Tab-separated table of C-alpha atoms and ligand atoms in Angstrom:
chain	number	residue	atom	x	y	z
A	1	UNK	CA	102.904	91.274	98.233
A	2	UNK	CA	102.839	94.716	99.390
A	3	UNK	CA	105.315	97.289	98.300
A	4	UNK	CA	106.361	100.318	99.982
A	5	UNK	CA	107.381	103.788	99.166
A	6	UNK	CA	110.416	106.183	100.004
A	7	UNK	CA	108.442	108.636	101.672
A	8	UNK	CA	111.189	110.308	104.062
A	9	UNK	CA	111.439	113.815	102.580
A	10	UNK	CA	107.354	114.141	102.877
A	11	UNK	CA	107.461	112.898	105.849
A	12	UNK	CA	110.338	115.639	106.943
A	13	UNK	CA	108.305	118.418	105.235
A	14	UNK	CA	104.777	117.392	106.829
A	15	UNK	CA	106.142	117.364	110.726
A	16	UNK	CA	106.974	121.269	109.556
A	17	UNK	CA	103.926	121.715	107.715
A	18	UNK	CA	101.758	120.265	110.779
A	19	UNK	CA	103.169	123.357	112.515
A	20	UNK	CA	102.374	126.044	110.177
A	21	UNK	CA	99.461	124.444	108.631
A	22	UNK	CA	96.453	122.997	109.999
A	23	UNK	CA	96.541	119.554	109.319
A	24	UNK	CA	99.843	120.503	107.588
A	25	UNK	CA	97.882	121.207	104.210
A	26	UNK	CA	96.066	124.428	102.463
A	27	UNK	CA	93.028	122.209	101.576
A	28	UNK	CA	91.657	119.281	103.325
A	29	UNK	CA	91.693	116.249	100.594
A	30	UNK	CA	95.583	116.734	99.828
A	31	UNK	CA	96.146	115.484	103.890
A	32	UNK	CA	95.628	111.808	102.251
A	33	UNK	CA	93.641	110.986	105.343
A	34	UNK	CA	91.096	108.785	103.745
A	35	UNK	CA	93.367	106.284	102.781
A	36	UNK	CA	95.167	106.214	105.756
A	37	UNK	CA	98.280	107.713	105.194
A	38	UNK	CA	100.387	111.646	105.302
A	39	UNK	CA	100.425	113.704	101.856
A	40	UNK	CA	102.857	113.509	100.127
A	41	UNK	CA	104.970	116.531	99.043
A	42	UNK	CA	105.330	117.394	94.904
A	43	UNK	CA	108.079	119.288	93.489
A	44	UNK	CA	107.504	118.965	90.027
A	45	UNK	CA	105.286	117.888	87.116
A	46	UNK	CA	105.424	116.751	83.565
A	47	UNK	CA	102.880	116.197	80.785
A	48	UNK	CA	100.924	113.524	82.392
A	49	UNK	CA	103.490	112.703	85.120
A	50	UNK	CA	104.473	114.240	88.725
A	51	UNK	CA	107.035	114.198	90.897
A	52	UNK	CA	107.817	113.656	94.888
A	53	UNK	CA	110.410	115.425	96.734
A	54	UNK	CA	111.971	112.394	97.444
A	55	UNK	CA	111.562	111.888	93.589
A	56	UNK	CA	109.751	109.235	93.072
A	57	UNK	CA	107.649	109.480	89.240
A	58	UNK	CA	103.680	109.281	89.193
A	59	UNK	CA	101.909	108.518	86.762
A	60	UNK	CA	99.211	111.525	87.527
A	61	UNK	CA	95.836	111.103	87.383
A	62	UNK	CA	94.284	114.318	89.976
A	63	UNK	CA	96.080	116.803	87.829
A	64	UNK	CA	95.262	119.314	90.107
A	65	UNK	CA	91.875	117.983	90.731
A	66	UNK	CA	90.306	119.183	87.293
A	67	UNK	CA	92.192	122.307	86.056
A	68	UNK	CA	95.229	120.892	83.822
A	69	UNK	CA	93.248	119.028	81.100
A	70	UNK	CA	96.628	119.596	78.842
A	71	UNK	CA	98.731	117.769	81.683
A	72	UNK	CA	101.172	119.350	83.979
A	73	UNK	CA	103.812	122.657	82.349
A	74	UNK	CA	102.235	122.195	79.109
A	75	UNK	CA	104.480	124.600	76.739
A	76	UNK	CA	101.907	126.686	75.156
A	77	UNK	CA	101.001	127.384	79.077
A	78	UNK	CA	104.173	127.669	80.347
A	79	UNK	CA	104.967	130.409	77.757
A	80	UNK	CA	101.851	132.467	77.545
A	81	UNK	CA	101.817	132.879	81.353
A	82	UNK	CA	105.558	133.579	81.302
A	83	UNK	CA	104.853	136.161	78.955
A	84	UNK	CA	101.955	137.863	80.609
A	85	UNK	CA	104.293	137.899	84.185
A	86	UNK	CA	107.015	139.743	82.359
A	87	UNK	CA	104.359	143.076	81.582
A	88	UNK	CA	103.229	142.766	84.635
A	89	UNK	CA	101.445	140.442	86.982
A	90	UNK	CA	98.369	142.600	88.136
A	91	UNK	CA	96.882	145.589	87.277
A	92	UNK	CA	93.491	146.350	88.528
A	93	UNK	CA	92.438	147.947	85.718
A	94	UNK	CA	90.616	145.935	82.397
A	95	UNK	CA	92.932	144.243	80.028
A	96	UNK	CA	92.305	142.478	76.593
A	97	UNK	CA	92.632	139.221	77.577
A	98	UNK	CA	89.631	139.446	79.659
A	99	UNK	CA	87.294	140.359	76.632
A	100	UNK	CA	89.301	137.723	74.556
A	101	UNK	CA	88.523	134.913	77.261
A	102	UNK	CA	84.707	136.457	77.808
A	103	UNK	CA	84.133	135.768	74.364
A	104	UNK	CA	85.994	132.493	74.001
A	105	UNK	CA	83.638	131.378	76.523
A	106	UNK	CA	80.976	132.361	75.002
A	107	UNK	CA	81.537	131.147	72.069
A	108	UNK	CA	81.777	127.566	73.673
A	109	UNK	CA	79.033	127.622	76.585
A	110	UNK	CA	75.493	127.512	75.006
A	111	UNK	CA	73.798	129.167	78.381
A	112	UNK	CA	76.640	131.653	78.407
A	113	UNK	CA	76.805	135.442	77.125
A	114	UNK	CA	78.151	137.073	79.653
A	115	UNK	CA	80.595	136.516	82.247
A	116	UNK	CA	82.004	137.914	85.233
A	117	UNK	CA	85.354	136.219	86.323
A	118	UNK	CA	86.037	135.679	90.143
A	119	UNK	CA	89.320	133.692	91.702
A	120	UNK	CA	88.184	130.906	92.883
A	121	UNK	CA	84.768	128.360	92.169
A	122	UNK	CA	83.820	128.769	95.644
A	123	UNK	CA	83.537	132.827	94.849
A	124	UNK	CA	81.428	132.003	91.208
A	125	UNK	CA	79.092	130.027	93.226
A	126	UNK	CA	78.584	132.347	95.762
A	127	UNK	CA	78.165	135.030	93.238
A	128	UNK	CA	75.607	133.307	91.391
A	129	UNK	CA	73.409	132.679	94.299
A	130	UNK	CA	73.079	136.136	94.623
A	131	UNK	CA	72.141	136.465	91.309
A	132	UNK	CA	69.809	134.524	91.153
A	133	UNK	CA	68.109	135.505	94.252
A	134	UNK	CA	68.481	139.317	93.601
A	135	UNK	CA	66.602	137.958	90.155
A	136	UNK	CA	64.266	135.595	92.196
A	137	UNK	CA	63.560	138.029	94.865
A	138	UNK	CA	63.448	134.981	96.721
A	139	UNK	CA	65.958	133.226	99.254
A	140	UNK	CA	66.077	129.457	99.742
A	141	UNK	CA	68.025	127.286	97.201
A	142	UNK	CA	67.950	123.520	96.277
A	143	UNK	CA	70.437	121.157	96.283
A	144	UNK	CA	71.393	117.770	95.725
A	145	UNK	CA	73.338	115.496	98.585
A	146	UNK	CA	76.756	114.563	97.556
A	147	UNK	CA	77.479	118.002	95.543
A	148	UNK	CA	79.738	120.359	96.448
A	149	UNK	CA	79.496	123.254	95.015
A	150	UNK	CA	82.613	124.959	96.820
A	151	UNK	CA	82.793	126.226	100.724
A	152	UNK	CA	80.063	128.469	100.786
A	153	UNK	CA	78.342	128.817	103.904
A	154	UNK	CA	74.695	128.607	102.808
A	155	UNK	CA	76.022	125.558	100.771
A	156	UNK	CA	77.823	123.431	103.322
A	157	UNK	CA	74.598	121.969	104.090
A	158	UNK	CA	73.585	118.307	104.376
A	159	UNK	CA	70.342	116.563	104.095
A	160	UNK	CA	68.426	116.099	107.203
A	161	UNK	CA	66.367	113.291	108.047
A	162	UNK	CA	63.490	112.875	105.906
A	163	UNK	CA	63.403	113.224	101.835
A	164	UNK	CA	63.012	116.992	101.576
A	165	UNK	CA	64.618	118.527	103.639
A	166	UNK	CA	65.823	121.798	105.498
A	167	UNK	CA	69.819	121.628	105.356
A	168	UNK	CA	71.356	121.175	108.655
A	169	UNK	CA	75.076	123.083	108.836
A	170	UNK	CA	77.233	120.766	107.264
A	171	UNK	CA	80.218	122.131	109.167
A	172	UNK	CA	80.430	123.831	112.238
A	173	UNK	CA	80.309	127.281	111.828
A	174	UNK	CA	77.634	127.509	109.367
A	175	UNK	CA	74.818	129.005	110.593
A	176	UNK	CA	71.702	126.827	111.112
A	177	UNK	CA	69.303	129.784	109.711
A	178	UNK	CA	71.532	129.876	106.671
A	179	UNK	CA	72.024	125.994	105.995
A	180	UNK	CA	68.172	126.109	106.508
A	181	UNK	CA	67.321	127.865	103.498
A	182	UNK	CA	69.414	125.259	101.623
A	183	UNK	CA	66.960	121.920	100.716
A	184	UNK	CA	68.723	118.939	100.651
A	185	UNK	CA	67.291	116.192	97.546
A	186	UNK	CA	68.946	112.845	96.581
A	187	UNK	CA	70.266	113.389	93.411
A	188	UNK	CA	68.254	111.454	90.531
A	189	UNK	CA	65.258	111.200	92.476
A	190	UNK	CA	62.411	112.875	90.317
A	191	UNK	CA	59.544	112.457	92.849
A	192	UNK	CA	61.411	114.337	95.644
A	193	UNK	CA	62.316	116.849	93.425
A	194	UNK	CA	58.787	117.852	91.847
A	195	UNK	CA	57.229	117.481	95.552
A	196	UNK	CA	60.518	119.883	96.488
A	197	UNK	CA	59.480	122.594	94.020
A	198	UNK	CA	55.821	122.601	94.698
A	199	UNK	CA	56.374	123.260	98.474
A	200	UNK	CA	59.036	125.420	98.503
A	201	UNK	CA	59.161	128.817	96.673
A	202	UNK	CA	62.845	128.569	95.321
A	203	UNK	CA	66.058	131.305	94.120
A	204	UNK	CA	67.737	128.298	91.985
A	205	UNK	CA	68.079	125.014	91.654
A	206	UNK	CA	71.325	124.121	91.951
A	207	UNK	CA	73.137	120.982	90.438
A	208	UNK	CA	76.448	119.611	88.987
A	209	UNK	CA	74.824	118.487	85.761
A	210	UNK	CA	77.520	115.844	85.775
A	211	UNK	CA	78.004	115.284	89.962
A	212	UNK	CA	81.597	114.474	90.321
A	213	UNK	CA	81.781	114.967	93.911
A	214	UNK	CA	80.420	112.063	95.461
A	215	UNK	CA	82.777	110.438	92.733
A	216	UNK	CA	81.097	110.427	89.363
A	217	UNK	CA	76.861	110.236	89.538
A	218	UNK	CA	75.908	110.007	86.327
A	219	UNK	CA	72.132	111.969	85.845
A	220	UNK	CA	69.139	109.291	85.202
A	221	UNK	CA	67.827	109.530	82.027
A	222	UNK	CA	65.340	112.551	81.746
A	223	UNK	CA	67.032	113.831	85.292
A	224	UNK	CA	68.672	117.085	83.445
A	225	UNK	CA	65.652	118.105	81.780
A	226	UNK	CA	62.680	117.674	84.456
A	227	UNK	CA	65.404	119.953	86.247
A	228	UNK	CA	65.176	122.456	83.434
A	229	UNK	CA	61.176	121.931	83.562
A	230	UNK	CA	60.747	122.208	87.390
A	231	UNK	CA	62.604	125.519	87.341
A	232	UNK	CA	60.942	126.948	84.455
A	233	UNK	CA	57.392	125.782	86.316
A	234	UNK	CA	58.711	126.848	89.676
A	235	UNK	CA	59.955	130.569	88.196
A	236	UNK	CA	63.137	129.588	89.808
A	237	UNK	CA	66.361	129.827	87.953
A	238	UNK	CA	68.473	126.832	87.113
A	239	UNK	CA	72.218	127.020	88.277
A	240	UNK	CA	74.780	124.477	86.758
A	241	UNK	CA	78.184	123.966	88.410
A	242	UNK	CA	79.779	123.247	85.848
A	243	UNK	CA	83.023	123.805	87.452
A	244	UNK	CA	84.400	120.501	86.708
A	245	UNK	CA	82.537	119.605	83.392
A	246	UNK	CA	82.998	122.719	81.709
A	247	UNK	CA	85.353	122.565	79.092
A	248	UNK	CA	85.934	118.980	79.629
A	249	UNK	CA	83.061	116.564	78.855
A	250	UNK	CA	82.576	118.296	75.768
A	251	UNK	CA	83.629	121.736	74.834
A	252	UNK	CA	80.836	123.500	75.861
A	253	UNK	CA	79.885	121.674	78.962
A	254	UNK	CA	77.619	119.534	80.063
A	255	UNK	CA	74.963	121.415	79.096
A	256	UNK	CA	75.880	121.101	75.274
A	257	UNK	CA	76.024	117.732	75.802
A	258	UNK	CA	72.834	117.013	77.079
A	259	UNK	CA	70.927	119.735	75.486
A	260	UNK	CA	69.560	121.051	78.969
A	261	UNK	CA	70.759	125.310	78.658
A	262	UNK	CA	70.745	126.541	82.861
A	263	UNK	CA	69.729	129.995	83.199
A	264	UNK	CA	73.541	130.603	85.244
A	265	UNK	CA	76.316	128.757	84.534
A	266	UNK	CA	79.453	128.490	87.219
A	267	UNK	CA	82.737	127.877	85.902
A	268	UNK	CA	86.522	127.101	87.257
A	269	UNK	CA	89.128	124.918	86.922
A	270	UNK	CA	90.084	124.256	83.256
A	271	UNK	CA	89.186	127.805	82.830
A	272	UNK	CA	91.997	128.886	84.531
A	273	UNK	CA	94.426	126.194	83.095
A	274	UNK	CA	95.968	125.656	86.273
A	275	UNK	CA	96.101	129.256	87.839
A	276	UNK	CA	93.067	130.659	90.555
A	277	UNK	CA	90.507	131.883	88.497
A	278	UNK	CA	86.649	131.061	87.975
A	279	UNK	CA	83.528	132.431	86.359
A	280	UNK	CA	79.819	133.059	86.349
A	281	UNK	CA	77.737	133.734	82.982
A	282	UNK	CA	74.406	133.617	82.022
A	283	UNK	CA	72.254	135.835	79.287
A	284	UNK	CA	73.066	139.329	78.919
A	285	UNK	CA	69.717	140.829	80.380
A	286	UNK	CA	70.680	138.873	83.888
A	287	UNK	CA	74.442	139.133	83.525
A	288	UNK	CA	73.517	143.080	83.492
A	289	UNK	CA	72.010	142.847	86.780
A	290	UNK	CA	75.901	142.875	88.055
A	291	UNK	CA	77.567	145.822	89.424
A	292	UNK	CA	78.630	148.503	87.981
A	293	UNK	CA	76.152	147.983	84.684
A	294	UNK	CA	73.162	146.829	87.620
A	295	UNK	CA	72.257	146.879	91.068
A	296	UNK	CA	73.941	143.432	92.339
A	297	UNK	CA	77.420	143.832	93.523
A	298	UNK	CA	80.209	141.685	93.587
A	299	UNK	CA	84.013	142.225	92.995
A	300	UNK	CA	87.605	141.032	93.355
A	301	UNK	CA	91.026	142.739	93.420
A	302	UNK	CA	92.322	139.849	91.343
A	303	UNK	CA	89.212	138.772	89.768
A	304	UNK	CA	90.559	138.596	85.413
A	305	UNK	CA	94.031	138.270	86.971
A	306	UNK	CA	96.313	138.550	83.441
A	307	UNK	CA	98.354	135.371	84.344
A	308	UNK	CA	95.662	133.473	85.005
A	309	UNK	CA	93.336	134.587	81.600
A	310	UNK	CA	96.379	134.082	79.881
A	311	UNK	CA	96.762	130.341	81.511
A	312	UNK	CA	93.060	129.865	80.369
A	313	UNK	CA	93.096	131.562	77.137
A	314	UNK	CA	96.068	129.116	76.343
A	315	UNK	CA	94.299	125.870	77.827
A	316	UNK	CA	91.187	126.471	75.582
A	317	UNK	CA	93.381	127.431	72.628
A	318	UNK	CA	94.448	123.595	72.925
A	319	UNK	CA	90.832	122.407	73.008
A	320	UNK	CA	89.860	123.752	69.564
A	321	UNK	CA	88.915	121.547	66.941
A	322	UNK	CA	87.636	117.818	67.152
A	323	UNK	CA	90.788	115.767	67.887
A	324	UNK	CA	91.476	117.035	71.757
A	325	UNK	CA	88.268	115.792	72.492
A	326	UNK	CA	87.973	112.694	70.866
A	327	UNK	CA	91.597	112.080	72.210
A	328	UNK	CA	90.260	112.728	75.376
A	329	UNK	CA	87.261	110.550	75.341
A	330	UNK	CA	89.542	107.804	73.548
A	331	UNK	CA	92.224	108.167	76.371
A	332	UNK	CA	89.156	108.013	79.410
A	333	UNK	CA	88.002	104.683	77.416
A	334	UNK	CA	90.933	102.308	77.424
A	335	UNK	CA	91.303	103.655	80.985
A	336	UNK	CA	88.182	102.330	81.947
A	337	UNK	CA	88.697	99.407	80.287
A	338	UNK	CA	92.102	98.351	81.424
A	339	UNK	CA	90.935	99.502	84.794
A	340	UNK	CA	87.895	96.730	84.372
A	341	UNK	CA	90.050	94.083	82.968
A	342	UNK	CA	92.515	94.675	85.762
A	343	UNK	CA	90.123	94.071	88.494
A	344	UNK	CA	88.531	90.735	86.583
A	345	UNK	CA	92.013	89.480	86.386
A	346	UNK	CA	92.980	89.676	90.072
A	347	UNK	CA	89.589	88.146	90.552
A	348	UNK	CA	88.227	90.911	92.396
A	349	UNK	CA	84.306	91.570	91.568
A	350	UNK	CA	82.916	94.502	93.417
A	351	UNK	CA	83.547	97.524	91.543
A	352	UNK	CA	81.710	99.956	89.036
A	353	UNK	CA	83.813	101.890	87.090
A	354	UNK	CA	81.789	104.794	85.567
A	355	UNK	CA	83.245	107.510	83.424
A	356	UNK	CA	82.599	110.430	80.861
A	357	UNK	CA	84.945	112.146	78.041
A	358	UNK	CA	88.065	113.576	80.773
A	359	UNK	CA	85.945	112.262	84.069
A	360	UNK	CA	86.202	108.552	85.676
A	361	UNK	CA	85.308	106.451	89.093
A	362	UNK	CA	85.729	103.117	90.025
A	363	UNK	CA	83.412	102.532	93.076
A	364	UNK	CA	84.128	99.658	95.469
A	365	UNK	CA	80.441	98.334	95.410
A	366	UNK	CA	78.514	95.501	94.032
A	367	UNK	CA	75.738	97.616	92.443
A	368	UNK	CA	76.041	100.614	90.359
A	369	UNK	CA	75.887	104.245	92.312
A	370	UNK	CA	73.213	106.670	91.640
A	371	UNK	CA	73.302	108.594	94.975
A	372	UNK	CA	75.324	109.898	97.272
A	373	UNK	CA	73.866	107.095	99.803
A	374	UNK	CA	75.042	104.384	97.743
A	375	UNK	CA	78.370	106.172	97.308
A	376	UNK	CA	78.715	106.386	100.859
A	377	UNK	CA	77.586	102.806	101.023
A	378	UNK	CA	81.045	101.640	99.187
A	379	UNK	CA	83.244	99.869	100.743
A	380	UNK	CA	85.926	102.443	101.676
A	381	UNK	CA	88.759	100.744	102.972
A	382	UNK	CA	89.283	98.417	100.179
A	383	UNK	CA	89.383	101.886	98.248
A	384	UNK	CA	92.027	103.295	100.717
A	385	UNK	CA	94.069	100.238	100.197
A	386	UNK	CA	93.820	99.742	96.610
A	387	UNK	CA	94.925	103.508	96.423
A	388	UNK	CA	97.901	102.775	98.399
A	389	UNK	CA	98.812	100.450	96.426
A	390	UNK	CA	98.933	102.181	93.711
A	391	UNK	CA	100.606	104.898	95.057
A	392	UNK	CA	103.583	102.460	96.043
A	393	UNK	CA	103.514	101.657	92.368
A	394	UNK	CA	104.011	105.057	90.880
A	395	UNK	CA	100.457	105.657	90.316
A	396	UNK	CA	98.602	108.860	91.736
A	397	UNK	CA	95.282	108.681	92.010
A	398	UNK	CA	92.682	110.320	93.760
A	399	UNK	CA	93.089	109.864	97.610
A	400	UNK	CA	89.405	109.735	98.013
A	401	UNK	CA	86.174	107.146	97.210
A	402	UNK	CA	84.460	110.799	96.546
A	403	UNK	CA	86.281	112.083	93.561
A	404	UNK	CA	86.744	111.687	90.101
A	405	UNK	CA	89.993	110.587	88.093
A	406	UNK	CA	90.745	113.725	86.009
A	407	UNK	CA	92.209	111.994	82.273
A	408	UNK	CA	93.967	114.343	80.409
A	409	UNK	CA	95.392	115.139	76.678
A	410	UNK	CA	99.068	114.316	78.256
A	411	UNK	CA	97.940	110.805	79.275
A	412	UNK	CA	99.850	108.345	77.262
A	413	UNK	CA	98.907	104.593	76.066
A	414	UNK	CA	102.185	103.860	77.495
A	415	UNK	CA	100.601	105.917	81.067
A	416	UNK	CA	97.469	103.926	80.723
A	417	UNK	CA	99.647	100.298	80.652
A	418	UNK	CA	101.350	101.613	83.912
A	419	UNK	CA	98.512	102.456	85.528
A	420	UNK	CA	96.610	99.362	84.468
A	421	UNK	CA	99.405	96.942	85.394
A	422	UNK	CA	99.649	98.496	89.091
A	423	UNK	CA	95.888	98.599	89.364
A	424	UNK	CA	95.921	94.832	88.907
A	425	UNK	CA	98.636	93.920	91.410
A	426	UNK	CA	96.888	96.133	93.857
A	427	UNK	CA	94.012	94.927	93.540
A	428	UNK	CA	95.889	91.244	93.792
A	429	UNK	CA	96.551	92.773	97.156
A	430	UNK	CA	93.394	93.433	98.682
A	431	UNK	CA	91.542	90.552	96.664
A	432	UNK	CA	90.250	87.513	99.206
B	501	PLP	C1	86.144	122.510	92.856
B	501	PLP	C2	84.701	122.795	92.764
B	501	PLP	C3	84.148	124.005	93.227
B	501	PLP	C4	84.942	125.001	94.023
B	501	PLP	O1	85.977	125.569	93.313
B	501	PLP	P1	87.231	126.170	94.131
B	501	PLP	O2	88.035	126.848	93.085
B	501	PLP	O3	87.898	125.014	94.790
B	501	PLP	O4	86.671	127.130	95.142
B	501	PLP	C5	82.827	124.269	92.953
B	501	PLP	N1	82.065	123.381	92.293
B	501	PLP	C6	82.544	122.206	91.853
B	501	PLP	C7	81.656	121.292	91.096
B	501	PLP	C8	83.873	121.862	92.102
B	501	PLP	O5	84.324	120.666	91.730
């Protein structure tokens, strides 16, 4: 049985939108177009729930791809930014919410005591590349295929042919000369990463401790820390996006979690609580290497924006203690499991659902996925169908085989049976 959903209104505002906008969105994934169908158009959102213009109820699990770990208007939010707007919305000049968020931060984030804030994650990562290679004195970079690490030129690079490569421009655009100074490894391979280091005389390594662009990649056992090792061999410095982790699988990251401290740590999303803003710490003595206390520059007529601090200072105000956590990790477990049972009922086999406190993927492949070739490898158009059927049943989940499902404290039990109960009839749909 397939079901169908009252999509006029979208449909209405995306002709327009097609206009104005290219490809009638502001950023490519909310298009929809790898499952096959237009975006559609939110008005407004709830706790754990959002809204269509043509008001039909989701039960919302992209919240904003990462940033609203306390679910969508969360009071606390709602007021504190309301409150910061009415003295003022932007001042370019320091205020004390900045200093209270630095240290909050660095309170929480092991490899973190100092910070420089920046607007978007895009901007931190960029930033941090020059860091480290104004640190390095040294230019090319590693990364791992399948990361994304925001839209930065030098990083919009894909593997060539071969195990170690050069980047090629991953977009046209990019310059080859700068993609080249970009290697491209398979993430979780430790022999192409030692041979890697030993030929090439690095800035950073760069990784997303806890990949959650190529959907979620867990790290092989060990992975994290010959990373750590490598660097610390190689004299380059080890970069962690921890964009989406931070603050999420634990409260100081990923690297509390495993133990593994980078040498720069990238931050966004949940750090801004759902308004543009990112950051980039690391120790003091490199963190001093930034303009105006050092040599490196970078800056940002919004960067510390008061709205947004006040939208993160808020968001990690709701993460103290051990219950959010263990709420969260409780909530991202019956998740997984109804999502499991769901599939086994409607007799349909080839997934592997992987997931981490706040983080989640169900991959439509036989075998599990380590890489970003076996996550291309799954089979993508049961994924775009089994997403539109959710959709059709109130469910709103991640329009793409290459993202994560981002659980949050506003999910409900009551959330997780609606979402498990459409996740079974759409997989009845697709299943042989
Ligand atoms: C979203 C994301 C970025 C980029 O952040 P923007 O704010 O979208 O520029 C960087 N790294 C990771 C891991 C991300 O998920």
């Amino acid at each position: 049985m397939t079901v169908s959903l009252r999509d006029a209104r979208s449909a209405d505002l995306y002709a327009r939108a097609l206009n104005f906008l290219p490809g009638g969105v502001n950023s490519p994934v909310r298009a929809m177009r790898s499952i096959g169908r237009d975006p559609l158009f939110m008005q407004r959102g709830s706790g754990g729930e959002i809204f269509d213009v043509d008001e039909n109820p989701y039960v919302d699990w992209v919240c904003s791809w990462g940033p609203l770990i306390a679910g969508h208007a969360h009071p606390d939010i709602v007021a504190a930014v309301t409150d910061a707007a009415q003295r003022g919305t932007s001042f370019g000049a320091p205020t004390a919410g900045e200093v209270d968020l630095a240290e909050e931060v660095s309170r929480r984030v092991p490899g973190v005591e100092m910070l420089r804030m920046t607007s978007s994650g895009t901007e931190a990562s960029m930033s941090a590349i020059r860091l480290a290679r104004a640190a390095t004195g040294r230019t090319k970079l590693l990364k791992f295929a399948g990361a994304y690490h925001g839209h930065v030129d030098g990083l919009l690079a894909d593997a060539g042919s071969g195990l170690a490569t050069q980047g090629i421009p991953a977009s046209p655009g990019v310059p080859a000369e700068v993609a080249a100074s970009t290697i491209v490894l398979p993430w979780n391979d430790p022999a192409a990463l030692v041979a890697a280091t030993q030929e090439h005389a690095l800035a950073a390594i760069l990784a997303e401790p806890f990949p959650a662009n190529m959907g979620l990649v867990a790290p092989a056992e060990g992975f994290l820390e010959l990373l750590r090792e490598r660097a610390d061999e190689t004299g380059a410095l080890l970069i962690f996006d921890e964009v989406i982790s931070g603050f999420r699988v634990s409260r100081g990251g990923a690297q509390e979690l495993a133990g593994v401290i980078p040498d720069i740590t990238v931050m966004g999303k949940v750090i801004g609580g759902g308004l543009p803003a990112a950051a980039y710490g690391a120790s003091r003595a490199l963190m001093r290497r930034i303009a105006p206390a050092g040599d490196v520059y970078q800056a940002g007529t919004l960067s510390g924006n008061p709205l947004a601090v006040a939208a993160g200072l808020a968001t990690l105000a709701l993460l103290d203690g051990e219950r959010p956590y263990a709420q969260l990790t409780a909530t991202t477990h019956a998740l997984a499991d109804g999502l499991a049972e769901a599939a086994r009922t409607a007799g349909y086999h080839d997934v592997q659902i992987v997931s981490t406190t706040g983080l989640l993927t169900l991959f439509f492949s036989a075998a599990p996925v380590g890489d970003y070739a076996a996550a291309q490898a799954c089979d993508r158009d049961a994924h775009a169908a089994w997403c539109r059927g959710l959709l059709a049943r109130g469910v709103y989940a991640p329009a793409s085989q290459f993202e994560a499902w981002f659980p949050s404290l506003a999910h409900t039990p009551e959330h997780i049976e609606r979402t498990i109960s459409a996740a079974a009839a759409a997989f009845g749909d697709i299943a042989r």
